[in-house]
Amino acid sequence: MKESYLLKTILIAILTFASLPPGMTQSAQNARIKIDVERTIGEVNKNIYGNFVEHLGRCVYGGIYDPDSPLADENGFRKDVMEAAKGLNIPLLRYPGGNFVSNYNWKDGVGSDRPKRLELAWQRLETNEVGTNEFMTYAKELGTEPYFAVNLGTGTIKEAQQWVEYTNVKEGPYYAELRKKHGYPEPHNIKYWSLGNEMDGYWQMGHLNAIDYSKKAREAGKLMRLTSPDIKLIAAGSSNYRPDANPDEWNRTILEELKDYIDYIALHIYVGNPDDNYYNFMSTPLVIEERTKIVKGMINEVMQRTLRRDHTEDPIYIAWDEYNVWYRARSGANMVGDRALEEHYNLEDALVISGMLNAFIRNADVVKMANMAQLVNVIGPIFTSKDDMFKQTIYYPLALFANNMYGTSLDLFVDCETYDTEEFHLGLGETTTKQTDVPYLDVSATYQDDEITIAVVNRHKDNAITTDLIAQTGEFAGSLEIYEVNGPDIKAKNDFGETNVETKKLENIKAKGKTVTYAFPPHSMTLIKGKIKL
């Protein structure tokens, strides 16, 4: 009988192990998240929850702006889109591009004479009905700060300087007075300015090599800052991570050549799941951390040799000013025209976005800006028709983070089961990666005024993961608020009149002492909020 029981136990163990995903290790104990509020990474900058509006497809026209819609306000802005955008608590809104900006003359979009132009980046007609002042009206109504990109493709350094004069100088010189003639007596005082967009990409109009871009960016930045001394300048770092590119060499050159002038270096990433491999896809946010750490090392190296323009000790920071899931609408007719880049997102996309936001939090010491691309219709969290709107799956984690994750980022200890991936393409046109020891629990946390906020993605497709949350300093006190983003399955989508993935507020749980145990459901993002008293 003892032999029969032993054989049965061995058989159960073998079957259990065989059912695990590739690379997963089995453990009898609970997963653990250890929280020490004295182990800190850096302060979370609100600008990591930024967004992006480009003149592309239906992002501007038919998205934020649709004067013919019954849902438009007196300025032509969609009221339903505005309300949804306010729910994202957007601190910073990038404009007007993107690839669009590399053949854009800002003067076409001000005043009463608005010429129609052939838009070459996305192959559509640009009416210039919305320009600088209209966007600023929108930004003020939304309650967000603008972040402008200048044209360093086909544009000149003089055009860049004149735009800053138009927006930031109160009175006197020609373009400041021109703004006043256009009905805006007070300057817009735009603080953040990007020196071009994706200039390392061969697809960019006016594409330059690293040295030539650095020369042009340095001189443009010099004139822009002489015009408005307090602006912050963002250089175009790597966007081209294709197998035949050398993004590290580009970034190294930009940082070396511009180290005395810039405040940020911009990085871009788009990931996808074209092979429909869930576990590979779930690991893609880890690449953000890999690339962040490489560029952080470059920044640390050049900062030893910089005088900095104002002799401050502020380092150069990283701005992930384009990131998202984008692969379905990334070829052929889906790439151009008035309906370009209209991705329809599912739950697994929302979990990847959650992982990206976790990566920004875990690197809060150097990542001080991020902009999801884009706000509406074009690979966006908000999707419209002429008379309706719905929130895509990726809306919900972004809203949870942007409304809750602030304060000091904590360096957590996470102990859970892991898995390995195959070698796979990050997305269409991207390089490959192979990830090992990918934790099933992807976690970040912030601490402020005794309040702890923990964001947890359970990457496991099938299993809940029971986890001990352990306070190594202080104790849990009171109750914990629980919010969960989930859906019936990983392919669940939202649509007009149909919400399958959303944020649900669950019942609070009591928390007292050093340890709280919680089971994170499969394919979920959970936000836990409560007190740790020291």
PDB file of N, CA and C in Angstrom, residues 95-132:
ATOM      1  N   TYR A  95       3.334  67.007 -29.348  1.00  0.00           N
ATOM      2  CA  TYR A  95       2.672  67.519 -30.551  1.00  0.00           C
ATOM      3  C   TYR A  95       3.719  68.203 -31.429  1.00  0.00           C
ATOM      4  N   PRO A  96       3.613  68.219 -32.771  1.00  0.00           N
ATOM      5  CA  PRO A  96       2.578  67.639 -33.634  1.00  0.00           C
ATOM      6  C   PRO A  96       3.010  66.335 -34.280  1.00  0.00           C
ATOM      7  N   GLY A  97       4.165  65.825 -33.930  1.00  0.00           N
ATOM      8  CA  GLY A  97       4.676  64.557 -34.450  1.00  0.00           C
ATOM      9  C   GLY A  97       5.988  64.275 -33.767  1.00  0.00           C
ATOM     10  N   GLY A  98       6.537  63.073 -33.993  1.00  0.00           N
ATOM     11  CA  GLY A  98       6.173  62.106 -34.989  1.00  0.00           C
ATOM     12  C   GLY A  98       6.746  62.408 -36.375  1.00  0.00           C
ATOM     13  N   ASN A  99       6.638  61.396 -37.225  1.00  0.00           N
ATOM     14  CA  ASN A  99       7.127  61.526 -38.592  1.00  0.00           C
ATOM     15  C   ASN A  99       6.547  62.745 -39.294  1.00  0.00           C
ATOM     16  N   PHE A 100       5.334  63.100 -38.932  1.00  0.00           N
ATOM     17  CA  PHE A 100       4.673  64.252 -39.542  1.00  0.00           C
ATOM     18  C   PHE A 100       5.514  65.522 -39.423  1.00  0.00           C
ATOM     19  N   VAL A 101       6.180  65.709 -38.295  1.00  0.00           N
ATOM     20  CA  VAL A 101       6.836  66.995 -38.035  1.00  0.00           C
ATOM     21  C   VAL A 101       8.036  67.226 -38.946  1.00  0.00           C
ATOM     22  N   SER A 102       8.590  66.169 -39.527  1.00  0.00           N
ATOM     23  CA  SER A 102       9.807  66.316 -40.316  1.00  0.00           C
ATOM     24  C   SER A 102       9.586  66.934 -41.688  1.00  0.00           C
ATOM     25  N   ASN A 103       8.331  67.248 -42.023  1.00  0.00           N
ATOM     26  CA  ASN A 103       8.063  68.036 -43.228  1.00  0.00           C
ATOM     27  C   ASN A 103       6.993  69.088 -42.935  1.00  0.00           C
ATOM     28  N   TYR A 104       6.927  69.517 -41.668  1.00  0.00           N
ATOM     29  CA  TYR A 104       5.877  70.442 -41.224  1.00  0.00           C
ATOM     30  C   TYR A 104       6.459  71.830 -41.020  1.00  0.00           C
ATOM     31  N   ASN A 105       5.785  72.821 -41.600  1.00  0.00           N
ATOM     32  CA  ASN A 105       6.142  74.216 -41.334  1.00  0.00           C
ATOM     33  C   ASN A 105       5.070  74.796 -40.415  1.00  0.00           C
ATOM     34  N   TRP A 106       5.453  75.120 -39.190  1.00  0.00           N
ATOM     35  CA  TRP A 106       4.492  75.576 -38.196  1.00  0.00           C
ATOM     36  C   TRP A 106       3.730  76.820 -38.648  1.00  0.00           C
ATOM     37  N   LYS A 107       4.311  77.605 -39.544  1.00  0.00           N
ATOM     38  CA  LYS A 107       3.658  78.836 -40.010  1.00  0.00           C
ATOM     39  C   LYS A 107       2.406  78.541 -40.839  1.00  0.00           C
ATOM     40  N   ASP A 108       2.315  77.305 -41.397  1.00  0.00           N
ATOM     41  CA  ASP A 108       1.105  76.918 -42.136  1.00  0.00           C
ATOM     42  C   ASP A 108      -0.099  76.773 -41.206  1.00  0.00           C
ATOM     43  N   GLY A 109       0.155  76.608 -39.899  1.00  0.00           N
ATOM     44  CA  GLY A 109      -0.917  76.316 -38.961  1.00  0.00           C
ATOM     45  C   GLY A 109      -1.251  77.466 -38.026  1.00  0.00           C
ATOM     46  N   VAL A 110      -0.918  78.704 -38.409  1.00  0.00           N
ATOM     47  CA  VAL A 110      -1.296  79.868 -37.602  1.00  0.00           C
ATOM     48  C   VAL A 110      -1.890  80.931 -38.524  1.00  0.00           C
ATOM     49  N   GLY A 111      -2.685  81.821 -37.930  1.00  0.00           N
ATOM     50  CA  GLY A 111      -3.274  82.898 -38.718  1.00  0.00           C
ATOM     51  C   GLY A 111      -4.476  82.442 -39.517  1.00  0.00           C
ATOM     52  N   SER A 112      -4.952  83.311 -40.393  1.00  0.00           N
ATOM     53  CA  SER A 112      -6.178  83.030 -41.144  1.00  0.00           C
ATOM     54  C   SER A 112      -5.920  82.332 -42.474  1.00  0.00           C
ATOM     55  N   ASP A 113      -4.723  82.450 -43.011  1.00  0.00           N
ATOM     56  CA  ASP A 113      -4.402  81.835 -44.305  1.00  0.00           C
ATOM     57  C   ASP A 113      -3.756  80.479 -44.052  1.00  0.00           C
ATOM     58  N   ARG A 114      -4.539  79.420 -44.173  1.00  0.00           N
ATOM     59  CA  ARG A 114      -4.049  78.067 -43.868  1.00  0.00           C
ATOM     60  C   ARG A 114      -3.956  77.247 -45.149  1.00  0.00           C
ATOM     61  N   PRO A 115      -2.784  77.149 -45.749  1.00  0.00           N
ATOM     62  CA  PRO A 115      -2.660  76.386 -46.996  1.00  0.00           C
ATOM     63  C   PRO A 115      -2.810  74.890 -46.758  1.00  0.00           C
ATOM     64  N   LYS A 116      -3.429  74.217 -47.700  1.00  0.00           N
ATOM     65  CA  LYS A 116      -3.498  72.767 -47.657  1.00  0.00           C
ATOM     66  C   LYS A 116      -2.202  72.204 -48.232  1.00  0.00           C
ATOM     67  N   ARG A 117      -1.647  71.212 -47.533  1.00  0.00           N
ATOM     68  CA  ARG A 117      -0.362  70.645 -47.948  1.00  0.00           C
ATOM     69  C   ARG A 117      -0.479  69.137 -48.164  1.00  0.00           C
ATOM     70  N   LEU A 118       0.330  68.641 -49.084  1.00  0.00           N
ATOM     71  CA  LEU A 118       0.466  67.200 -49.249  1.00  0.00           C
ATOM     72  C   LEU A 118       1.262  66.677 -48.066  1.00  0.00           C
ATOM     73  N   GLU A 119       0.658  65.802 -47.261  1.00  0.00           N
ATOM     74  CA  GLU A 119       1.323  65.263 -46.079  1.00  0.00           C
ATOM     75  C   GLU A 119       2.049  63.997 -46.503  1.00  0.00           C
ATOM     76  N   LEU A 120       3.382  64.034 -46.456  1.00  0.00           N
ATOM     77  CA  LEU A 120       4.187  62.979 -47.049  1.00  0.00           C
ATOM     78  C   LEU A 120       4.459  61.802 -46.120  1.00  0.00           C
ATOM     79  N   ALA A 121       4.457  62.030 -44.824  1.00  0.00           N
ATOM     80  CA  ALA A 121       4.803  60.940 -43.903  1.00  0.00           C
ATOM     81  C   ALA A 121       3.744  59.851 -43.895  1.00  0.00           C
ATOM     82  N   TRP A 122       2.465  60.269 -43.895  1.00  0.00           N
ATOM     83  CA  TRP A 122       1.365  59.313 -43.778  1.00  0.00           C
ATOM     84  C   TRP A 122       0.402  59.387 -44.965  1.00  0.00           C
ATOM     85  N   GLN A 123       0.806  60.129 -46.013  1.00  0.00           N
ATOM     86  CA  GLN A 123       0.115  60.151 -47.305  1.00  0.00           C
ATOM     87  C   GLN A 123      -1.359  60.536 -47.176  1.00  0.00           C
ATOM     88  N   ARG A 124      -1.555  61.765 -46.734  1.00  0.00           N
ATOM     89  CA  ARG A 124      -2.907  62.315 -46.633  1.00  0.00           C
ATOM     90  C   ARG A 124      -2.822  63.815 -46.892  1.00  0.00           C
ATOM     91  N   LEU A 125      -3.957  64.468 -46.974  1.00  0.00           N
ATOM     92  CA  LEU A 125      -3.996  65.916 -47.168  1.00  0.00           C
ATOM     93  C   LEU A 125      -4.072  66.587 -45.807  1.00  0.00           C
ATOM     94  N   GLU A 126      -3.143  67.502 -45.540  1.00  0.00           N
ATOM     95  CA  GLU A 126      -3.149  68.253 -44.283  1.00  0.00           C
ATOM     96  C   GLU A 126      -3.790  69.618 -44.535  1.00  0.00           C
ATOM     97  N   THR A 127      -4.923  69.848 -43.877  1.00  0.00           N
ATOM     98  CA  THR A 127      -5.649  71.109 -44.063  1.00  0.00           C
ATOM     99  C   THR A 127      -5.097  72.236 -43.214  1.00  0.00           C
ATOM    100  N   ASN A 128      -4.325  71.896 -42.186  1.00  0.00           N
ATOM    101  CA  ASN A 128      -3.783  72.880 -41.245  1.00  0.00           C
ATOM    102  C   ASN A 128      -4.876  73.626 -40.474  1.00  0.00           C
ATOM    103  N   GLU A 129      -6.055  73.037 -40.423  1.00  0.00           N
ATOM    104  CA  GLU A 129      -7.141  73.645 -39.660  1.00  0.00           C
ATOM    105  C   GLU A 129      -6.805  73.709 -38.174  1.00  0.00           C
ATOM    106  N   VAL A 130      -6.085  72.699 -37.700  1.00  0.00           N
ATOM    107  CA  VAL A 130      -5.571  72.694 -36.330  1.00  0.00           C
ATOM    108  C   VAL A 130      -4.075  72.960 -36.383  1.00  0.00           C
ATOM    109  N   GLY A 131      -3.631  73.937 -35.621  1.00  0.00           N
ATOM    110  CA  GLY A 131      -2.214  74.282 -35.538  1.00  0.00           C
ATOM    111  C   GLY A 131      -1.847  74.653 -34.120  1.00  0.00           C
ATOM    112  N   THR A 132      -0.812  75.465 -33.982  1.00  0.00           N
ATOM    113  CA  THR A 132      -0.247  75.789 -32.676  1.00  0.00           C
ATOM    114  C   THR A 132      -1.288  76.293 -31.685  1.00  0.00           C
TER     115      THR A 132
END
